[in-house]
Amino acid sequence: MEGLLKKTTGLMGLAVCESPHEEPDVKNLEDQLQGGQIEEVILQAENELSLVRKMIQWKPWEPLVEESPANQWKWPI
């Protein structure tokens, strides 16, 4: 399978990544990751990196500026 390049991911809006990894056998890499196609794994990693950058700005670990309403986290509403 080495040297075989994908022509499509089969997923609308998700293009084939031309250089997903240094490993020549991308199918083997996808099987090892068990996360779908390599393009999906790359997209998920980019989304997680974006979230990390937002969390750094939002600082959710810091105390609230105001106290939350008494039953805000009570379930069911």
Short mmCIF file of C-alpha atoms in Angstrom, two decimals:
data_model
loop_
_atom_site.label_atom_id
_atom_site.label_comp_id
_atom_site.label_asym_id
_atom_site.label_seq_id
_atom_site.Cartn_x
_atom_site.Cartn_y
_atom_site.Cartn_z
CA MET A 1 0.00 0.00 0.00
CA GLU A 2 3.05 2.22 0.28
CA GLY A 3 3.04 5.01 -2.30
CA LEU A 4 -0.74 4.84 -2.65
CA LEU A 5 -2.26 8.29 -2.19
CA LYS A 6 -5.85 9.03 -1.26
CA LYS A 7 -7.87 10.93 -3.81
CA THR A 8 -10.68 11.82 -1.36
CA THR A 9 -11.62 11.45 2.29
CA GLY A 10 -15.20 10.72 1.37
CA LEU A 11 -16.25 13.38 3.88
CA MET A 12 -17.85 16.57 2.61
CA GLY A 13 -15.69 19.63 3.30
CA LEU A 14 -12.66 17.62 4.44
CA ALA A 15 -9.86 17.62 1.88
CA VAL A 16 -7.08 15.05 1.70
CA CYS A 17 -4.02 16.18 3.65
CA GLU A 18 -0.98 16.08 1.37
CA SER A 19 1.58 15.63 4.17
CA PRO A 20 -0.21 14.17 7.19
CA HIS A 21 2.83 12.54 8.75
CA GLU A 22 6.38 11.48 7.98
CA GLU A 23 5.30 7.84 8.08
CA PRO A 24 4.92 6.66 4.45
CA ASP A 25 2.09 4.22 5.24
CA VAL A 26 -0.77 6.53 6.25
CA LYS A 27 -3.27 3.64 6.41
CA ASN A 28 -1.07 1.93 9.01
CA LEU A 29 -0.91 5.18 10.99
CA GLU A 30 -4.71 5.53 10.86
CA ASP A 31 -5.06 1.96 12.12
CA GLN A 32 -2.66 2.64 15.01
CA LEU A 33 -4.47 5.83 16.05
CA GLN A 34 -7.93 4.24 15.77
CA GLY A 35 -9.38 7.73 15.34
CA GLY A 36 -10.71 7.61 11.80
CA GLN A 37 -8.97 9.09 8.81
CA ILE A 38 -5.79 11.05 9.45
CA GLU A 39 -7.48 14.21 8.18
CA GLU A 40 -10.12 13.83 10.91
CA VAL A 41 -7.41 13.39 13.54
CA ILE A 42 -5.59 16.51 12.31
CA LEU A 43 -8.84 18.53 12.32
CA GLN A 44 -9.64 17.38 15.88
CA ALA A 45 -6.14 18.33 17.04
CA GLU A 46 -6.49 21.79 15.45
CA ASN A 47 -9.86 22.25 17.18
CA GLU A 48 -8.40 21.22 20.54
CA LEU A 49 -5.49 23.62 20.10
CA SER A 50 -7.96 26.42 19.31
CA LEU A 51 -9.91 25.59 22.49
CA VAL A 52 -6.73 25.60 24.59
CA ARG A 53 -5.89 29.08 23.33
CA LYS A 54 -9.39 30.29 24.25
CA MET A 55 -9.20 28.69 27.70
CA ILE A 56 -5.95 30.55 28.35
CA GLN A 57 -7.83 33.80 27.68
CA TRP A 58 -10.99 32.81 29.59
CA LYS A 59 -9.11 31.47 32.66
CA PRO A 60 -11.94 29.18 33.83
CA TRP A 61 -9.86 28.01 36.80
CA GLU A 62 -10.06 31.45 38.43
CA PRO A 63 -12.84 32.27 40.93
CA LEU A 64 -16.07 33.77 39.60
CA VAL A 65 -16.35 37.56 39.53
CA GLU A 66 -19.85 37.23 41.03
CA GLU A 67 -21.45 34.40 42.97
CA SER A 68 -23.57 32.12 40.77
CA PRO A 69 -27.34 31.87 41.38
CA ALA A 70 -28.27 29.36 44.13
CA ASN A 71 -29.77 26.66 41.88
CA GLN A 72 -27.79 27.29 38.72
CA TRP A 73 -26.28 23.79 38.60
CA LYS A 74 -29.31 21.92 39.95
CA TRP A 75 -30.64 19.18 37.66
CA PRO A 76 -33.34 18.86 36.37
CA ILE A 77 -34.23 22.47 35.86
#
